[in-house]
mmCIF file of C-alpha atoms in Angstrom:
data_model
loop_
_atom_site.group_PDB
_atom_site.id
_atom_site.type_symbol
_atom_site.label_atom_id
_atom_site.label_comp_id
_atom_site.label_asym_id
_atom_site.label_seq_id
_atom_site.Cartn_x
_atom_site.Cartn_y
_atom_site.Cartn_z
ATOM 1 C CA MET A 416 53.200 159.500 238.523
ATOM 2 C CA TRP A 417 55.399 158.587 235.764
ATOM 3 C CA GLU A 418 56.647 156.151 233.678
ATOM 4 C CA ILE A 419 59.360 155.330 230.675
ATOM 5 C CA VAL A 420 57.651 154.938 226.557
ATOM 6 C CA GLN A 421 59.953 153.083 224.532
ATOM 7 C CA LYS A 422 59.620 153.831 220.966
ATOM 8 C CA ARG A 423 62.617 154.204 218.225
ATOM 9 C CA PRO A 424 63.376 155.979 216.101
ATOM 10 C CA ALA A 425 62.024 159.176 216.505
ATOM 11 C CA ASP A 426 62.159 159.355 220.573
ATOM 12 C CA ARG A 427 65.382 157.219 220.884
ATOM 13 C CA TRP A 428 65.361 155.325 224.214
ATOM 14 C CA GLY A 429 62.393 156.059 225.284
ATOM 15 C CA VAL A 430 59.604 159.246 226.513
ATOM 16 C CA LEU A 431 59.315 159.926 230.147
ATOM 17 C CA VAL A 432 55.754 160.743 230.655
ATOM 18 C CA PHE A 433 54.284 162.634 233.842
ATOM 19 C CA LYS A 434 51.086 161.636 234.802
ATOM 20 C CA ASP A 435 48.570 163.006 237.095
ATOM 21 C CA LYS A 436 46.521 160.648 240.244
ATOM 22 C CA SER A 437 43.981 159.898 237.451
ATOM 23 C CA GLY A 438 46.513 158.187 234.944
ATOM 24 C CA ARG A 439 46.255 161.840 232.670
ATOM 25 C CA ASP A 440 49.168 162.395 230.671
ATOM 26 C CA LEU A 441 50.353 165.391 231.786
ATOM 27 C CA LEU A 442 53.981 166.243 230.534
ATOM 28 C CA HIS A 443 56.369 163.981 227.242
ATOM 29 C CA VAL A 444 60.529 164.356 227.905
ATOM 30 C CA PRO A 445 62.184 162.664 225.536
ATOM 31 C CA LEU A 446 65.322 161.046 226.951
ATOM 32 C CA ALA A 447 67.355 161.359 223.764
ATOM 33 C CA GLY A 448 66.794 165.259 223.598
ATOM 34 C CA TRP A 449 67.668 165.502 227.401
ATOM 35 C CA LEU A 450 70.837 162.876 227.636
ATOM 36 C CA PRO A 451 74.330 165.345 226.886
ATOM 37 C CA GLU A 452 76.177 162.585 224.754
ATOM 38 C CA ALA A 453 73.043 161.714 222.922
ATOM 39 C CA GLU A 454 74.551 161.776 219.046
ATOM 40 C CA CYS A 455 77.979 160.403 220.919
ATOM 41 C CA VAL A 456 76.437 156.698 221.862
ATOM 42 C CA GLY A 457 75.382 155.162 218.761
ATOM 43 C CA ALA A 458 77.004 152.081 219.788
ATOM 44 C CA LEU A 459 75.740 151.620 222.992
ATOM 45 C CA ASP A 460 71.766 150.309 222.794
ATOM 46 C CA LEU A 461 70.724 152.073 226.143
ATOM 47 C CA ARG A 462 67.188 150.845 227.979
ATOM 48 C CA PRO A 463 65.269 153.881 229.287
ATOM 49 C CA HIS A 464 66.349 153.429 232.826
ATOM 50 C CA HIS A 465 70.229 153.647 231.864
ATOM 51 C CA CYS A 466 69.373 157.429 230.202
ATOM 52 C CA LEU A 467 67.364 158.404 233.420
ATOM 53 C CA GLY A 468 70.725 157.900 235.173
ATOM 54 C CA ARG A 469 72.530 159.495 232.407
ATOM 55 C CA THR A 470 70.661 162.556 232.492
ATOM 56 C CA GLY A 471 69.994 163.001 236.187
ATOM 57 C CA LEU A 472 66.358 162.239 235.873
ATOM 58 C CA ARG A 473 66.494 159.429 238.470
ATOM 59 C CA GLN A 474 68.209 162.096 241.053
ATOM 60 C CA LEU A 475 65.083 163.686 240.144
ATOM 61 C CA VAL A 476 62.760 160.769 240.853
ATOM 62 C CA LYS A 477 63.996 160.724 244.020
ATOM 63 C CA THR A 478 64.520 163.803 245.142
ATOM 64 C CA LEU A 479 60.296 164.280 244.293
ATOM 65 C CA GLY A 480 58.986 160.767 245.453
ATOM 66 C CA ILE A 481 57.564 159.585 242.479
ATOM 67 C CA PRO A 482 56.702 156.301 241.562
ATOM 68 C CA LEU A 483 58.804 154.956 237.902
ATOM 69 C CA GLU A 484 57.757 152.005 236.128
ATOM 70 C CA GLU A 485 58.373 151.393 232.585
ATOM 71 C CA SER A 486 55.687 150.529 229.773
ATOM 72 C CA GLN A 487 55.574 149.125 226.587
ATOM 73 C CA GLU A 488 52.422 150.453 225.702
ATOM 74 C CA PRO A 489 51.621 151.439 221.430
ATOM 75 C CA VAL A 490 52.868 154.904 221.266
ATOM 76 C CA THR A 491 51.679 157.529 218.262
ATOM 77 C CA GLY A 492 54.818 158.358 215.342
ATOM 78 C CA ALA A 493 55.182 161.533 217.354
ATOM 79 C CA GLY A 494 55.815 159.276 220.321
ATOM 80 C CA VAL A 495 52.914 160.003 221.707
ATOM 81 C CA PRO A 496 50.567 157.194 224.006
ATOM 82 C CA ASP A 497 47.753 156.182 222.132
ATOM 83 C CA ASP A 498 45.486 156.805 224.540
ATOM 84 C CA GLY A 499 42.671 158.060 222.719
ATOM 85 C CA SER A 500 42.249 161.112 223.994
ATOM 86 C CA ASP A 501 42.393 164.596 221.513
ATOM 87 C CA ASP A 502 44.859 166.402 224.520
ATOM 88 C CA THR A 503 48.305 166.237 223.839
ATOM 89 C CA PRO A 504 50.902 166.933 226.813
ATOM 90 C CA TYR A 505 53.392 169.435 226.614
ATOM 91 C CA ARG A 506 56.453 168.325 225.525
ATOM 92 C CA PRO A 507 60.092 170.141 226.258
ATOM 93 C CA VAL A 508 61.765 169.640 222.891
ATOM 94 C CA HIS A 509 64.276 172.640 221.999
ATOM 95 C CA THR A 510 65.071 173.197 218.166
ATOM 96 C CA GLY A 511 68.017 175.408 217.022
ATOM 97 C CA VAL A 512 65.954 177.784 215.122
ATOM 98 C CA THR A 513 63.033 180.110 216.070
ATOM 99 C CA ARG A 514 59.469 179.307 214.916
ATOM 100 C CA TRP A 515 58.937 182.365 213.212
ATOM 101 C CA HIS A 516 61.889 181.564 210.979
ATOM 102 C CA GLY A 517 59.220 178.707 209.564
ATOM 103 C CA TYR A 518 56.725 180.958 209.286
ATOM 104 C CA ALA A 519 58.363 183.315 207.031
ATOM 105 C CA LYS A 520 60.193 180.685 204.924
ATOM 106 C CA GLY A 521 56.357 178.757 204.574
ATOM 107 C CA LEU A 522 55.367 182.567 203.488
ATOM 108 C CA ALA A 523 57.820 183.381 201.115
ATOM 109 C CA ILE A 524 57.479 180.365 199.183
ATOM 110 C CA PHE A 525 53.429 180.754 198.878
ATOM 111 C CA GLY A 526 53.702 184.423 198.154
ATOM 112 C CA TRP A 527 56.423 184.087 195.564
ATOM 113 C CA PHE A 528 54.158 180.917 193.824
ATOM 114 C CA ILE A 529 50.795 183.311 194.345
ATOM 115 C CA ALA A 530 52.834 186.080 192.444
ATOM 116 C CA VAL A 531 54.032 184.584 190.066
ATOM 117 C CA VAL A 532 50.775 183.116 189.086
ATOM 118 C CA ILE A 533 48.941 185.696 189.125
ATOM 119 C CA GLY A 534 51.740 188.062 187.106
ATOM 120 C CA ILE A 535 51.301 185.527 184.385
ATOM 121 C CA ALA A 536 47.289 184.931 184.659
ATOM 122 C CA ALA A 537 46.659 189.060 184.980
ATOM 123 C CA ASP A 538 49.149 190.167 182.979
ATOM 124 C CA LEU A 539 50.184 191.868 185.837
ATOM 125 C CA VAL A 540 53.592 193.594 185.547
ATOM 126 C CA TRP A 541 53.683 194.792 189.523
ATOM 127 C CA ALA A 542 53.531 191.061 191.040
ATOM 128 C CA MET A 543 57.195 190.312 189.394
ATOM 129 C CA PRO A 544 58.873 192.863 192.270
ATOM 130 C CA VAL A 545 55.861 191.166 195.268
ATOM 131 C CA ALA A 546 57.933 187.619 193.890
ATOM 132 C CA ALA A 547 61.192 188.470 193.811
ATOM 133 C CA GLY A 548 60.246 189.991 196.966
ATOM 134 C CA ALA A 549 59.131 187.295 198.746
ATOM 135 C CA LEU A 550 61.952 185.121 197.277
ATOM 136 C CA CYS A 551 63.887 187.442 199.198
ATOM 137 C CA LEU A 552 62.588 187.034 202.168
ATOM 138 C CA LEU A 553 63.864 183.384 202.573
ATOM 139 C CA PRO A 554 67.699 184.519 202.731
ATOM 140 C CA ALA A 555 66.733 187.668 204.818
ATOM 141 C CA GLY A 556 64.972 185.662 207.847
ATOM 142 C CA ASP A 557 68.578 182.974 207.605
ATOM 143 C CA ALA A 558 70.954 186.452 207.699
ATOM 144 C CA VAL A 559 68.390 187.490 210.706
ATOM 145 C CA VAL A 560 68.658 184.511 212.365
ATOM 146 C CA ARG A 561 72.245 184.002 211.881
ATOM 147 C CA SER A 562 73.163 187.484 213.037
ATOM 148 C CA ARG A 563 70.979 186.778 216.349
ATOM 149 C CA SER A 564 73.247 183.506 217.180
ATOM 150 C CA TRP A 565 76.232 185.395 216.440
ATOM 151 C CA TRP A 566 74.794 187.811 219.213
ATOM 152 C CA ARG A 567 74.326 185.066 221.233
ATOM 153 C CA ASN A 568 77.214 183.373 221.046
ATOM 154 C CA LYS A 569 79.546 186.513 221.441
ATOM 155 C CA GLN A 570 77.906 187.148 225.015
ATOM 156 C CA HIS A 571 78.045 183.737 226.227
ATOM 157 C CA ARG A 572 81.425 183.648 225.174
ATOM 158 C CA ARG A 573 82.070 186.200 228.248
ATOM 159 C CA VAL A 574 81.517 183.827 230.895
ATOM 160 C CA ALA A 575 84.214 183.229 232.513
ATOM 161 C CA ALA A 576 85.076 179.362 233.107
ATOM 162 C CA LYS A 577 87.030 178.189 236.121
ATOM 163 C CA THR A 578 89.415 176.760 233.855
ATOM 164 C CA GLU A 579 89.779 176.873 230.012
ATOM 165 C CA ILE A 580 91.729 173.470 228.743
ATOM 166 C CA ARG A 581 92.769 174.142 225.294
ATOM 167 C CA PRO A 582 93.767 171.761 222.620
ATOM 168 C CA SER A 583 97.845 171.201 222.571
ATOM 169 C CA PRO A 584 98.013 168.439 219.680
ATOM 170 C CA ALA A 585 101.118 166.433 218.649
ATOM 171 C CA ALA A 586 103.610 167.402 215.649
ATOM 172 C CA GLY A 587 102.278 166.357 212.674
ATOM 173 C CA SER A 588 98.555 165.277 213.879
ATOM 174 C CA GLY A 589 96.846 167.258 211.170
ATOM 175 C CA ALA A 590 95.511 170.084 213.486
ATOM 176 C CA THR A 591 93.658 172.840 211.849
ATOM 177 C CA ARG A 592 92.986 176.325 212.977
ATOM 178 C CA ARG A 593 89.757 176.246 213.123
ATOM 179 C CA PHE A 594 90.612 173.239 216.010
ATOM 180 C CA LEU A 595 92.937 175.038 217.856
ATOM 181 C CA ARG A 596 90.573 178.019 217.979
ATOM 182 C CA THR A 597 87.567 176.258 217.790
ATOM 183 C CA ALA A 598 87.438 173.294 220.024
ATOM 184 C CA SER A 599 87.977 173.891 223.730
ATOM 185 C CA LEU A 600 86.946 172.060 227.248
ATOM 186 C CA ARG A 601 85.624 174.410 230.288
ATOM 187 C CA VAL A 602 85.399 173.385 233.990
ATOM 188 C CA PHE A 603 82.822 175.637 235.434
ATOM 189 C CA PRO A 604 81.140 175.417 239.233
ATOM 190 C CA HIS A 605 78.208 173.346 238.974
ATOM 191 C CA ASP A 606 79.370 172.239 234.916
ATOM 192 C CA VAL A 607 81.917 171.040 232.378
ATOM 193 C CA VAL A 608 81.247 172.446 228.604
ATOM 194 C CA LEU A 609 83.421 170.458 225.627
ATOM 195 C CA THR A 610 83.037 172.281 222.520
ATOM 196 C CA ASN A 611 84.080 170.519 219.651
ATOM 197 C CA THR A 612 85.329 171.826 215.929
ATOM 198 C CA LEU A 613 82.388 172.915 214.568
ATOM 199 C CA GLY A 614 81.431 174.752 217.995
ATOM 200 C CA GLU A 615 79.234 172.518 219.028
ATOM 201 C CA GLU A 616 78.863 172.568 223.190
ATOM 202 C CA ARG A 617 77.684 168.968 225.519
ATOM 203 C CA TRP A 618 77.160 170.280 229.184
ATOM 204 C CA LEU A 619 78.076 167.818 231.867
ATOM 205 C CA GLY A 620 76.697 168.222 235.136
ATOM 206 C CA ARG A 621 79.296 168.140 238.158
ATOM 207 C CA ALA A 622 77.171 167.358 241.098
ATOM 208 C CA GLY A 623 75.099 164.092 241.906
ATOM 209 C CA THR A 624 75.461 160.614 240.109
ATOM 210 C CA HIS A 625 75.441 161.542 237.039
ATOM 211 C CA GLY A 626 78.261 164.378 237.240
ATOM 212 C CA VAL A 627 82.057 163.965 236.214
ATOM 213 C CA ALA A 628 84.024 161.557 239.162
ATOM 214 C CA HIS A 629 86.351 160.312 237.445
ATOM 215 C CA LEU A 630 89.127 160.948 234.904
ATOM 216 C CA ALA A 631 90.578 157.658 233.426
ATOM 217 C CA ARG A 632 93.658 158.137 230.874
ATOM 218 C CA LEU A 633 93.588 154.751 228.579
ATOM 219 C CA VAL A 634 96.681 154.114 227.803
ATOM 220 C CA ASP A 635 98.484 151.474 224.986
ATOM 221 C CA ALA A 636 98.648 147.830 226.779
ATOM 222 C CA GLU A 637 101.265 146.978 225.099
ATOM 223 C CA ASN A 638 103.744 150.106 225.256
ATOM 224 C CA GLY A 639 101.721 152.082 227.660
ATOM 225 C CA GLU A 640 100.997 155.180 225.235
ATOM 226 C CA PRO A 641 98.216 157.735 226.586
ATOM 227 C CA LEU A 642 95.810 157.038 224.020
ATOM 228 C CA GLY A 643 92.446 158.776 225.212
ATOM 229 C CA VAL A 644 90.394 160.198 228.086
ATOM 230 C CA GLU A 645 87.173 159.086 229.707
ATOM 231 C CA VAL A 646 85.409 161.386 231.487
ATOM 232 C CA ARG A 647 82.875 159.325 233.854
ATOM 233 C CA ASP A 648 80.092 160.013 236.435
ATOM 234 C CA GLN A 649 79.888 158.025 239.688
ATOM 235 C CA ASP A 650 77.989 155.063 237.936
ATOM 236 C CA GLY A 651 82.016 154.386 236.159
ATOM 237 C CA GLU A 652 80.048 155.371 232.529
ATOM 238 C CA ALA A 653 82.534 157.072 229.935
ATOM 239 C CA ARG A 654 80.370 160.093 229.479
ATOM 240 C CA ALA A 655 83.051 161.959 226.692
ATOM 241 C CA LEU A 656 86.172 160.785 225.523
ATOM 242 C CA LEU A 657 89.476 162.494 224.748
ATOM 243 C CA PRO A 658 91.965 161.850 221.921
ATOM 244 C CA TRP A 659 95.302 161.955 224.135
ATOM 245 C CA ARG A 660 96.480 163.174 220.672
ATOM 246 C CA PHE A 661 95.181 165.852 219.754
ATOM 247 C CA TRP A 662 94.478 167.502 223.291
ATOM 248 C CA PHE A 663 97.653 166.686 225.577
ATOM 249 C CA ALA A 664 100.126 165.577 223.649
ATOM 250 C CA GLY A 665 101.639 168.756 222.641
ATOM 251 C CA SER A 666 104.351 170.942 224.493
ATOM 252 C CA LYS A 667 101.810 172.823 226.514
ATOM 253 C CA GLY A 668 99.690 168.828 227.061
ATOM 254 C CA SER A 669 101.059 168.384 230.566
ATOM 255 C CA GLU A 670 100.372 171.540 231.952
ATOM 256 C CA GLY A 671 96.619 171.314 230.511
ATOM 257 C CA TRP A 672 96.027 168.040 231.798
ATOM 258 C CA THR A 673 97.214 168.627 235.443
ATOM 259 C CA ALA A 674 94.856 171.831 234.968
ATOM 260 C CA LEU A 675 92.339 169.614 234.446
ATOM 261 C CA ALA A 676 92.626 166.942 236.680
ATOM 262 C CA GLY A 677 93.274 170.275 239.316
ATOM 263 C CA ALA A 678 89.664 172.010 238.339
ATOM 264 C CA LEU A 679 87.804 169.236 238.616
ATOM 265 C CA GLY A 680 89.170 167.809 241.950
ATOM 266 C CA VAL A 681 88.335 163.682 240.814
ATOM 267 C CA PRO A 682 90.473 160.982 241.390
ATOM 268 C CA VAL A 683 92.572 160.454 238.534
ATOM 269 C CA SER A 684 93.905 156.366 236.520
ATOM 270 C CA ASP A 685 95.513 155.218 234.079
ATOM 271 C CA GLU A 686 93.931 151.952 233.143
ATOM 272 C CA LYS A 687 95.237 149.268 229.829
ATOM 273 C CA TYR A 688 93.131 149.605 226.674
ATOM 274 C CA GLN A 689 93.541 146.895 224.094
ATOM 275 C CA ARG A 690 94.098 148.371 220.603
ATOM 276 C CA PRO A 691 92.182 147.201 217.591
ATOM 277 C CA GLU A 692 93.791 145.514 214.822
ATOM 278 C CA GLN A 693 96.552 147.516 212.703
ATOM 279 C CA GLY A 694 95.286 149.847 210.547
ATOM 280 C CA GLN A 695 92.422 150.974 212.465
ATOM 281 C CA LEU A 696 92.146 153.917 214.856
ATOM 282 C CA TRP A 697 92.462 152.754 219.007
ATOM 283 C CA TRP A 698 89.291 154.620 219.225
ATOM 284 C CA GLN A 699 87.442 152.403 216.687
ATOM 285 C CA ARG A 700 85.183 149.897 219.158
ATOM 286 C CA HIS A 701 84.910 152.563 221.974
ATOM 287 C CA ALA A 702 81.239 153.401 222.334
ATOM 288 C CA LEU A 703 82.187 156.470 222.755
ATOM 289 C CA ALA A 704 83.728 156.395 219.123
ATOM 290 C CA ALA A 705 81.606 158.993 217.579
ATOM 291 C CA ASP A 706 82.479 161.144 220.252
ATOM 292 C CA ALA A 707 86.427 160.565 219.594
ATOM 293 C CA ARG A 708 85.785 161.633 215.934
ATOM 294 C CA LYS A 709 83.979 165.388 217.209
ATOM 295 C CA MET A 710 86.672 166.126 219.632
ATOM 296 C CA SER A 711 88.872 165.924 217.262
ATOM 297 C CA PRO A 712 90.255 168.154 213.951
ATOM 298 C CA MET A 713 87.836 167.254 211.014
ATOM 299 C CA GLU A 714 88.547 167.154 207.585
ATOM 300 C CA ALA A 715 87.681 170.726 205.667
ATOM 301 C CA ARG A 716 85.342 169.087 203.247
ATOM 302 C CA GLU A 717 82.981 167.787 206.299
ATOM 303 C CA VAL A 718 83.395 171.176 208.147
ATOM 304 C CA ARG A 719 82.316 172.784 205.352
ATOM 305 C CA LYS A 720 79.326 170.521 204.844
ATOM 306 C CA ARG A 721 78.402 169.491 208.599
ATOM 307 C CA GLY A 722 78.982 173.781 209.479
ATOM 308 C CA SER A 723 77.718 175.522 206.572
ATOM 309 C CA TRP A 724 73.673 177.114 207.104
ATOM 310 C CA TYR A 725 72.576 175.648 204.419
ATOM 311 C CA GLY A 726 73.684 172.317 205.452
ATOM 312 C CA SER A 727 72.946 171.697 208.988
ATOM 313 C CA VAL A 728 69.566 174.093 209.260
ATOM 314 C CA ALA A 729 67.930 175.536 206.332
ATOM 315 C CA GLY A 730 68.236 172.827 203.823
ATOM 316 C CA THR A 731 71.266 171.724 200.971
ATOM 317 C CA GLU A 732 68.817 172.532 198.633
ATOM 318 C CA GLU A 733 68.653 176.263 198.758
ATOM 319 C CA PRO A 734 71.415 177.188 197.994
ATOM 320 C CA LEU A 735 70.519 175.697 194.342
ATOM 321 C CA THR A 736 66.915 176.700 194.296
ATOM 322 C CA LEU A 737 66.844 180.156 195.040
ATOM 323 C CA PRO A 738 69.438 181.374 192.956
ATOM 324 C CA PHE A 739 67.420 179.441 190.237
ATOM 325 C CA PHE A 740 64.622 180.711 190.737
ATOM 326 C CA SER A 741 65.884 184.409 191.583
ATOM 327 C CA ALA A 742 67.877 184.571 187.997
ATOM 328 C CA LEU A 743 64.431 184.162 186.345
ATOM 329 C CA LEU A 744 63.748 187.596 187.434
ATOM 330 C CA LEU A 745 66.860 188.640 186.224
ATOM 331 C CA VAL A 746 66.155 190.017 183.280
ATOM 332 C CA GLY A 747 64.157 192.689 184.565
ATOM 333 C CA LEU A 748 67.657 194.651 185.370
ATOM 334 C CA PHE A 749 67.445 195.661 181.162
ATOM 335 C CA SER A 750 64.004 196.027 181.710
ATOM 336 C CA ASP A 751 62.746 200.263 180.966
ATOM 337 C CA GLU A 752 59.779 199.309 183.282
ATOM 338 C CA VAL A 753 60.098 200.374 187.023
ATOM 339 C CA PRO A 754 58.725 197.106 188.653
ATOM 340 C CA MET A 755 60.732 194.982 186.413
ATOM 341 C CA LEU A 756 63.711 196.843 186.845
ATOM 342 C CA LEU A 757 62.911 196.809 191.202
ATOM 343 C CA ALA A 758 62.551 192.719 190.505
ATOM 344 C CA GLY A 759 66.000 192.280 188.848
ATOM 345 C CA TRP A 760 67.722 194.153 192.007
ATOM 346 C CA LEU A 761 65.970 191.977 194.653
ATOM 347 C CA SER A 762 66.336 188.847 192.744
ATOM 348 C CA VAL A 763 70.633 190.233 192.782
ATOM 349 C CA LEU A 764 70.191 191.231 196.263
ATOM 350 C CA THR A 765 68.627 187.502 196.716
ATOM 351 C CA ILE A 766 71.727 185.567 195.161
ATOM 352 C CA ALA A 767 74.283 187.638 196.487
ATOM 353 C CA LEU A 768 72.163 186.784 200.417
ATOM 354 C CA VAL A 769 72.453 183.259 199.185
ATOM 355 C CA LEU A 770 75.879 182.423 197.469
ATOM 356 C CA GLY A 771 77.975 184.995 199.412
ATOM 357 C CA PRO A 772 78.230 183.096 202.622
ATOM 358 C CA VAL A 773 79.054 180.081 201.139
ATOM 359 C CA VAL A 774 81.524 181.735 198.875
ATOM 360 C CA VAL A 775 82.841 183.164 201.824
ATOM 361 C CA GLN A 776 82.832 179.884 203.843
ATOM 362 C CA ALA A 777 84.451 177.993 201.302
ATOM 363 C CA LEU A 778 87.203 179.773 200.644
ATOM 364 C CA VAL A 779 88.114 181.027 204.456
ATOM 365 C CA SER A 780 88.362 176.633 204.195
ATOM 366 C CA ARG A 781 90.519 175.837 201.955
ATOM 367 C CA LEU A 782 92.997 179.302 202.571
ATOM 368 C CA SER A 783 92.915 179.468 206.165
ATOM 369 C CA TYR A 784 90.656 177.253 209.078
ATOM 370 C CA ASP A 785 91.127 174.284 207.614
ATOM 371 C CA ARG A 786 94.140 173.622 206.756
ATOM 372 C CA ALA A 787 96.372 171.726 208.810
ATOM 373 C CA LEU A 788 98.992 173.505 211.087
ATOM 374 C CA GLU A 789 102.832 172.533 212.034
ATOM 375 C CA THR A 790 102.839 172.407 215.789
ATOM 376 C CA GLU A 791 105.367 172.234 218.327
#
């Protein structure tokens, strides 16, 4: 038996609870974590039973023959039904950073604090390089995680797609080099993968009722100008929204549109779409307006904010706090004592590991990747 427990905002659209015959919870699945377009449907007030279809879980229910019911029973702050038991069911929640990275960060902060306190209280000079080394663990751990992520992404890109569609923006649309190099739409035998300017991937299945089953080109109801493309499932629900101006309005756009329709092998239709008031973007009132923004070129400032390691993963405070605390030990560079000299050089290394990537990213963004290009 299983049931759906709804909670907001920690587990938006509900939590799928698998139970055994005695009613004991076995597994909790937050529906928002298994919905590909979870961050793009802010305008939709989805009920849990709607999410079941979009995630493919409804098809799983029918295949397994498990009874399904919806419940409004109280849940805890962690999204776990408050049944009074001490056993916590497994929650398949996926995060982008390995668990050891969080442990290393906690150990680094704790080690720095203890070493500084002992060094000052006991006048122990060797505590200073220990403190500096502890701080260095933070950017060093970041470097390891980022290197591993880069290598995995490199290996992943070797997987050849059946068809890969690259953006073909209209001239003067403001497309950037980053958008042209990063954004793509890849068609695999069993999946469709959409990648935005930041390199974020969204995987949509091709099989089952939740799979891609229809392409709808939205055209202006007044002049017939193509506006965007909706990727829909078998229930007619829009799962993705591509702005036509940035994807198919350029010199190679018609080729890309034909290749996409041919690779998917699904029905294609033109549907009239009423633009909003003048001065607003055509997708302003669309349920997937957030998706259209994601699949368009982004402003350089937004890309640097959302695409940086510290802005999206580590925390925006680290580029300020780590150099500040490391700078306190830079006086060791002018000391004749070996421990203080070592602490000074470790502090230099920490500052370089923290600020180096930030400076490089800002320069590359401003001078190259995020400047608007003149496209044909």
